[in-house]
Short mmCIF file of C-alpha atoms and ligand atoms in Angstrom, two decimals:
data_model
loop_
_atom_site.label_atom_id
_atom_site.label_comp_id
_atom_site.label_asym_id
_atom_site.label_seq_id
_atom_site.Cartn_x
_atom_site.Cartn_y
_atom_site.Cartn_z
CA MET A 1 8.95 92.32 153.23
CA ARG A 2 12.14 94.11 152.23
CA LYS A 3 15.20 91.94 152.23
CA SER A 4 17.00 93.83 155.02
CA THR A 5 13.94 93.69 157.24
CA TYR A 6 13.60 90.02 156.49
CA ALA A 7 17.27 89.36 157.33
CA LEU A 8 16.83 91.11 160.66
CA ALA A 9 13.67 89.17 161.42
CA ALA A 10 15.42 85.93 160.45
CA ALA A 11 18.41 86.73 162.66
CA GLY A 12 16.09 87.48 165.57
CA LEU A 13 14.21 84.26 165.00
CA ALA A 14 17.46 82.31 164.76
CA ALA A 15 18.54 83.69 168.14
CA LEU A 16 15.16 82.80 169.56
CA VAL A 17 15.14 79.22 168.31
CA LEU A 18 18.77 78.69 169.31
CA GLY A 19 17.73 79.70 172.82
CA ALA A 20 14.80 77.31 172.66
CA GLY A 21 17.21 74.59 171.54
CA ALA A 22 18.96 74.62 174.88
CA VAL A 23 15.64 74.06 176.63
CA ALA A 24 14.79 71.31 174.15
CA GLN A 25 18.11 69.67 174.96
CA GLU A 26 17.16 69.20 178.60
CA GLN A 27 13.63 68.08 177.86
CA ALA A 28 14.30 65.90 174.85
CA ALA A 29 15.24 62.78 176.76
CA VAL A 30 12.25 62.91 179.09
CA ASN A 31 9.52 64.15 176.80
CA ALA A 32 8.19 61.41 174.57
CA GLY A 33 5.91 63.78 172.69
CA GLU A 34 8.59 65.78 170.89
CA VAL A 35 11.00 65.67 168.02
CA ASN A 36 14.00 67.98 167.61
CA VAL A 37 15.09 69.35 164.27
CA TYR A 38 18.27 71.11 163.20
CA SER A 39 17.54 73.04 160.04
CA TYR A 40 19.49 74.95 157.42
CA ARG A 41 16.16 75.59 155.76
CA GLN A 42 14.55 78.83 156.83
CA PRO A 43 11.74 78.31 159.35
CA PHE A 44 9.01 79.81 157.17
CA LEU A 45 9.69 77.13 154.52
CA ILE A 46 9.12 74.16 156.82
CA GLN A 47 7.06 75.36 159.78
CA PRO A 48 3.66 74.96 158.05
CA MET A 49 4.39 71.26 157.43
CA PHE A 50 5.61 70.78 161.01
CA ASP A 51 2.43 72.45 162.31
CA ALA A 52 0.32 70.08 160.22
CA PHE A 53 2.30 67.14 161.65
CA THR A 54 1.70 68.33 165.21
CA ARG A 55 -2.03 68.74 164.54
CA ASP A 56 -2.11 65.23 163.13
CA THR A 57 -0.03 63.39 165.74
CA GLY A 58 0.19 65.61 168.82
CA VAL A 59 3.99 65.40 168.58
CA LYS A 60 5.67 68.79 169.03
CA VAL A 61 8.49 69.79 166.67
CA ASN A 62 11.30 71.94 168.12
CA VAL A 63 13.37 73.64 165.44
CA VAL A 64 16.87 75.03 165.71
CA PHE A 65 17.62 77.07 162.61
CA ALA A 66 21.11 78.14 161.59
CA LYS A 67 22.74 79.23 158.34
CA THR A 68 25.95 77.28 158.99
CA GLY A 69 27.64 75.01 161.49
CA LEU A 70 24.91 72.48 162.29
CA VAL A 71 26.97 69.46 161.25
CA GLU A 72 29.87 70.73 163.37
CA ARG A 73 27.45 71.21 166.23
CA LEU A 74 26.18 67.63 165.88
CA LYS A 75 29.76 66.41 165.93
CA GLN A 76 30.57 68.36 169.07
CA GLU A 77 27.43 67.25 170.87
CA GLY A 78 28.11 63.64 169.97
CA ARG A 79 25.94 61.13 171.80
CA ASN A 80 24.36 63.88 173.90
CA SER A 81 22.92 65.76 170.95
CA PRO A 82 19.21 66.54 171.35
CA ALA A 83 18.75 66.60 167.57
CA ASP A 84 16.74 63.88 165.86
CA LEU A 85 16.68 65.14 162.30
CA ILE A 86 18.65 67.48 160.10
CA PHE A 87 17.00 69.41 157.23
CA THR A 88 18.87 71.04 154.40
CA VAL A 89 18.91 71.82 150.71
CA ASP A 90 21.35 70.48 148.17
CA ILE A 91 22.74 67.02 147.78
CA GLY A 92 26.18 68.38 148.69
CA ARG A 93 25.06 69.39 152.16
CA LEU A 94 23.16 66.15 152.76
CA ASN A 95 26.19 64.20 151.68
CA ASP A 96 28.46 66.30 153.91
CA ALA A 97 26.33 65.33 156.92
CA TYR A 98 26.50 61.68 155.90
CA GLU A 99 30.27 61.79 155.39
CA ALA A 100 30.77 63.56 158.72
CA GLY A 101 29.29 60.44 160.33
CA VAL A 102 26.47 62.23 162.14
CA THR A 103 23.59 60.48 160.37
CA ALA A 104 21.94 57.11 160.93
CA PRO A 105 20.26 54.82 158.40
CA VAL A 106 16.48 54.60 158.36
CA GLU A 107 14.42 52.23 156.30
CA THR A 108 10.69 51.97 156.42
CA ALA A 109 8.31 50.49 153.88
CA GLN A 110 6.66 53.87 153.32
CA LEU A 111 9.88 55.82 152.79
CA THR A 112 11.38 53.37 150.35
CA ALA A 113 8.11 52.92 148.48
CA SER A 114 7.38 56.63 148.11
CA ILE A 115 10.81 58.13 147.39
CA PRO A 116 12.48 57.17 144.11
CA THR A 117 15.90 55.56 144.52
CA ALA A 118 17.63 58.48 142.74
CA PHE A 119 16.49 60.74 145.58
CA ARG A 120 17.62 58.74 148.61
CA GLN A 121 20.85 57.39 149.97
CA GLY A 122 21.26 53.64 149.44
CA GLU A 123 21.19 52.74 153.12
CA GLY A 124 18.68 55.41 154.08
CA HIS A 125 21.16 57.94 155.51
CA TRP A 126 19.27 60.75 153.77
CA TYR A 127 15.98 61.16 151.92
CA GLY A 128 14.91 63.79 149.43
CA LEU A 129 11.76 65.76 150.23
CA THR A 130 11.41 68.10 147.27
CA GLN A 131 12.86 68.42 143.80
CA ARG A 132 14.25 71.70 142.60
CA ALA A 133 14.89 72.03 138.88
CA ARG A 134 17.78 74.14 137.59
CA ILE A 135 16.24 75.77 134.56
CA ILE A 136 16.95 78.44 131.96
CA TYR A 137 15.30 81.84 132.12
CA ALA A 138 15.09 83.50 128.71
CA SER A 139 14.25 87.07 127.82
CA LYS A 140 10.74 87.40 126.37
CA GLU A 141 11.90 90.38 124.35
CA ARG A 142 15.16 89.12 122.91
CA VAL A 143 14.97 85.31 122.76
CA SER A 144 12.29 83.61 120.69
CA ARG A 145 10.97 80.25 121.85
CA ASP A 146 12.47 78.60 118.78
CA ASP A 147 15.91 80.07 119.48
CA ALA A 148 15.97 79.37 123.22
CA PRO A 149 18.49 76.71 124.25
CA LYS A 150 16.86 73.29 124.64
CA SER A 151 19.82 71.82 126.52
CA TYR A 152 22.52 72.89 128.98
CA GLU A 153 25.07 71.90 126.33
CA GLU A 154 23.74 74.62 124.00
CA LEU A 155 24.71 77.28 126.54
CA ALA A 156 28.30 76.76 125.38
CA ASP A 157 27.38 77.54 121.75
CA PRO A 158 29.18 80.69 120.53
CA LYS A 159 25.83 82.06 119.34
CA TRP A 160 25.22 83.05 122.96
CA ALA A 161 28.50 84.99 123.29
CA GLY A 162 28.05 87.89 125.70
CA ARG A 163 24.40 87.01 126.36
CA ILE A 164 24.39 84.73 129.44
CA CYS A 165 24.41 85.60 133.16
CA THR A 166 25.03 83.13 135.99
CA ARG A 167 25.95 83.20 139.64
CA ALA A 168 29.41 82.06 140.82
CA GLY A 169 30.55 78.69 139.55
CA ASN A 170 31.48 77.44 143.02
CA HIS A 171 27.99 77.94 144.46
CA VAL A 172 26.40 74.60 145.39
CA TYR A 173 23.71 74.92 142.68
CA GLN A 174 26.27 75.44 139.90
CA VAL A 175 28.62 72.80 141.30
CA ALA A 176 25.86 70.17 141.22
CA LEU A 177 25.07 71.03 137.60
CA THR A 178 28.74 70.80 136.65
CA ALA A 179 29.00 67.47 138.49
CA ALA A 180 25.98 66.23 136.51
CA MET A 181 27.73 67.26 133.27
CA ILE A 182 30.78 65.23 134.33
CA ALA A 183 28.54 62.24 135.13
CA HIS A 184 26.89 62.36 131.71
CA HIS A 185 29.74 63.41 129.45
CA GLY A 186 33.01 62.70 131.25
CA GLU A 187 35.45 65.22 132.62
CA GLU A 188 36.99 66.37 129.35
CA LYS A 189 33.71 67.27 127.69
CA ALA A 190 32.41 68.83 130.89
CA GLU A 191 35.49 71.05 131.00
CA ALA A 192 35.01 72.15 127.39
CA TRP A 193 31.37 72.90 128.19
CA LEU A 194 32.22 74.96 131.26
CA ARG A 195 34.83 76.93 129.28
CA GLY A 196 32.29 77.53 126.54
CA LEU A 197 29.67 78.70 129.02
CA LYS A 198 32.19 80.97 130.72
CA SER A 199 33.20 82.51 127.41
CA ASN A 200 29.54 83.34 126.71
CA LEU A 201 29.02 85.25 129.96
CA ALA A 202 27.89 88.85 129.66
CA ARG A 203 29.56 89.74 132.96
CA LYS A 204 31.64 88.29 135.74
CA PRO A 205 29.58 85.76 137.74
CA GLN A 206 27.90 87.55 140.64
CA GLY A 207 24.69 87.70 142.67
CA ASN A 208 22.10 85.01 143.34
CA ASP A 209 19.70 83.29 140.94
CA ARG A 210 17.19 86.13 141.09
CA ALA A 211 19.88 88.74 140.39
CA GLN A 212 20.44 87.09 137.00
CA VAL A 213 16.78 87.53 136.05
CA LYS A 214 16.99 91.15 137.21
CA ALA A 215 19.97 91.55 134.85
CA ILE A 216 17.87 90.14 131.99
CA ASN A 217 15.11 92.63 132.82
CA GLU A 218 17.68 95.42 132.72
CA GLY A 219 19.05 94.28 129.36
CA GLU A 220 22.45 93.12 130.59
CA CYS A 221 21.95 89.58 129.33
CA ASP A 222 19.35 87.45 127.55
CA ILE A 223 19.65 84.05 129.22
CA SER A 224 20.30 82.90 132.78
CA LEU A 225 20.39 79.76 134.89
CA GLY A 226 18.30 79.60 138.05
CA ASN A 227 16.27 77.29 140.23
CA ASN A 228 12.62 76.95 139.22
CA TYR A 229 11.03 78.07 142.52
CA TYR A 230 12.50 81.56 142.20
CA PHE A 231 10.02 82.17 139.38
CA GLY A 232 7.15 81.80 141.85
CA LEU A 233 8.95 83.71 144.58
CA MET A 234 9.67 86.65 142.25
CA LEU A 235 6.05 86.76 141.09
CA GLN A 236 4.99 87.09 144.74
CA ASN A 237 7.41 89.94 145.41
CA GLU A 238 6.39 93.47 144.57
CA GLU A 239 9.88 94.61 143.60
CA GLN A 240 10.75 91.45 141.66
CA PHE A 241 7.45 90.87 139.87
CA GLY A 242 8.66 92.82 136.85
CA TRP A 243 11.86 90.81 136.68
CA ALA A 244 9.88 87.57 136.44
CA GLN A 245 7.57 89.14 133.86
CA SER A 246 10.53 89.84 131.57
CA VAL A 247 11.44 86.15 131.20
CA TYR A 248 9.97 82.75 130.46
CA PRO A 249 11.17 79.43 131.85
CA VAL A 250 12.77 76.72 129.71
CA PHE A 251 13.35 73.16 130.97
CA PRO A 252 16.61 72.14 129.33
CA LYS A 253 17.82 68.60 128.80
CA ILE A 254 21.15 67.30 129.92
CA GLY A 255 22.46 65.15 127.06
CA ASN A 256 19.45 63.16 125.90
CA LYS A 257 18.12 62.98 129.48
CA GLY A 258 15.85 65.30 131.42
CA THR A 259 16.34 68.52 133.36
CA HIS A 260 18.96 68.67 136.11
CA VAL A 261 17.31 68.57 139.52
CA ASN A 262 18.60 68.83 143.05
CA ILE A 263 16.73 68.16 146.26
CA SER A 264 15.96 69.43 149.69
CA GLY A 265 16.05 66.61 152.15
CA MET A 266 16.32 65.20 155.63
CA ALA A 267 18.53 62.82 157.56
CA MET A 268 18.16 61.02 160.87
CA THR A 269 20.93 61.86 163.32
CA LYS A 270 23.06 59.16 164.84
CA ALA A 271 22.30 60.30 168.39
CA SER A 272 18.54 60.79 167.89
CA PRO A 273 16.85 60.55 171.31
CA ASN A 274 13.31 60.48 169.84
CA ARG A 275 13.79 58.13 166.95
CA ASP A 276 10.20 56.85 166.77
CA ASN A 277 8.79 60.36 166.56
CA ALA A 278 11.47 61.31 164.05
CA VAL A 279 10.48 58.40 161.80
CA LYS A 280 6.84 59.50 162.12
CA LEU A 281 7.81 62.99 160.98
CA MET A 282 9.85 61.63 158.06
CA GLU A 283 6.89 59.56 156.92
CA PHE A 284 4.48 62.45 157.37
CA LEU A 285 6.63 64.75 155.23
CA THR A 286 6.71 62.21 152.42
CA GLY A 287 2.95 61.78 152.61
CA ASP A 288 0.63 63.34 150.04
CA LEU A 289 -0.55 66.24 152.23
CA ALA A 290 2.92 67.53 153.15
CA GLN A 291 4.24 66.92 149.63
CA GLN A 292 1.44 69.03 148.21
CA MET A 293 2.07 71.76 150.79
CA TYR A 294 5.72 71.96 149.75
CA SER A 295 4.63 72.41 146.17
CA GLU A 296 1.97 75.04 146.90
CA GLN A 297 3.97 77.11 149.35
CA ASN A 298 7.55 76.83 148.14
CA PHE A 299 7.05 76.06 144.43
CA GLU A 300 9.21 72.98 144.75
CA TYR A 301 8.29 69.72 143.04
CA PRO A 302 7.10 66.76 145.11
CA VAL A 303 9.53 63.82 145.19
CA VAL A 304 6.60 61.46 145.52
CA ALA A 305 5.00 60.46 142.24
CA GLY A 306 1.38 61.34 141.64
CA VAL A 307 1.17 64.23 144.12
CA PRO A 308 -0.49 67.22 142.43
CA GLN A 309 1.82 70.14 141.66
CA ALA A 310 1.04 73.77 142.42
CA GLY A 311 -0.83 75.58 139.63
CA LEU A 312 2.13 77.85 139.01
CA LEU A 313 4.44 74.88 138.50
CA ARG A 314 2.03 73.32 136.02
CA SER A 315 1.81 76.62 134.16
CA MET A 316 5.59 76.80 133.83
CA GLY A 317 5.74 73.64 131.71
CA ASP A 318 6.41 69.96 132.23
CA LEU A 319 9.38 68.89 134.29
CA HIS A 320 11.03 65.71 133.06
CA PRO A 321 13.82 65.30 135.59
CA ASP A 322 17.14 63.70 134.84
CA THR A 323 17.05 60.39 136.70
CA LEU A 324 20.77 60.30 137.49
CA ALA A 325 21.18 59.19 141.12
CA LEU A 326 22.02 62.16 143.28
CA ASP A 327 24.76 60.29 145.09
CA ARG A 328 26.60 60.15 141.74
CA ILE A 329 26.45 63.94 141.71
CA ALA A 330 27.60 64.07 145.32
CA ALA A 331 30.58 61.86 144.47
CA LEU A 332 31.62 64.12 141.57
CA ARG A 333 31.33 67.43 143.41
CA ALA A 334 35.02 67.61 144.27
CA ASP A 335 35.91 67.13 140.58
CA ALA A 336 33.38 69.79 139.64
CA PHE A 337 34.94 72.28 142.08
CA LYS A 338 38.32 71.60 140.48
CA LEU A 339 36.95 72.28 137.00
CA VAL A 340 35.42 75.56 138.14
CA ASP A 341 38.86 76.60 139.38
CA LYS A 342 40.69 75.25 136.35
CA VAL A 343 38.61 77.21 133.83
CA GLY A 344 38.71 80.32 136.05
CA TYR A 345 34.93 80.49 135.92
CA ASN A 346 34.63 83.28 138.48
CA ASP A 347 37.52 85.41 137.16
FE1 FE B 401 17.66 78.62 146.61
#
């Protein structure tokens, strides 16, 4: 589907589910067979897993999708909120929900056994569902495998002057990476790194992760940063297939650790009227079947060890994720934002 058509369809769907949300609100308290979800994740990314859950348990999942404002909405609704769970991407957004005080702790034997500690909040206020690696895309034509950067640190090497493209430095994906650099190297070294990276940019930061690969295909730059699942998404897209074909993925290290990863995740709401069903859904989504579905359909990595990855992911190379706890990254996000401003990354 073309992007504009998709946006229209998504907007229509959002209106539809928001309408359904009002109905869910009235029924939530009386209907024991339901669970209500507020989601920043687009419906097509999570609906297949929810459908599988409903088939398995008979519990219906009502989804309200919105691009922004769900935490504010939870705050306004307070104790009367119909929402049981919130779904989002990025540790920053999960942490925002936690800090806004709209989440509740959950601890079950299955959740704590299956999700590594780096990918869940200490008291169970949020849990990761999928890992998303921030990787390097390198031009097949102009960057040999030997030359390709093996670490994020190397992106600041003057040998890449004028050859790198990235999106804006204050986007959540870039902020998390910068926060991880601060966690590993301290603020001073992270600042020097960000300045170095900025000075190697081929153009002013702009566009999304896929737009950087497009720029490589068009010869504007040789190296970009992007999340791993876009490789799969581009290969499935008629217009973008050629962009993906012009690059190969590299899994860089951060310091002597692994590749920087972020998560998509879920949190129980404080007001949850269907808590038992919500816990059931949380456990289902961290089960092997749902974890494998996430990998196959969205090209994200399971958070649960031992779950088979999609063939495409395996073909891209081995992910060895950095094991830094994501709440460390969350805590350093404000400092990372400041660094982005300080070095004038987007100027
Ligand atoms: Fe994304």
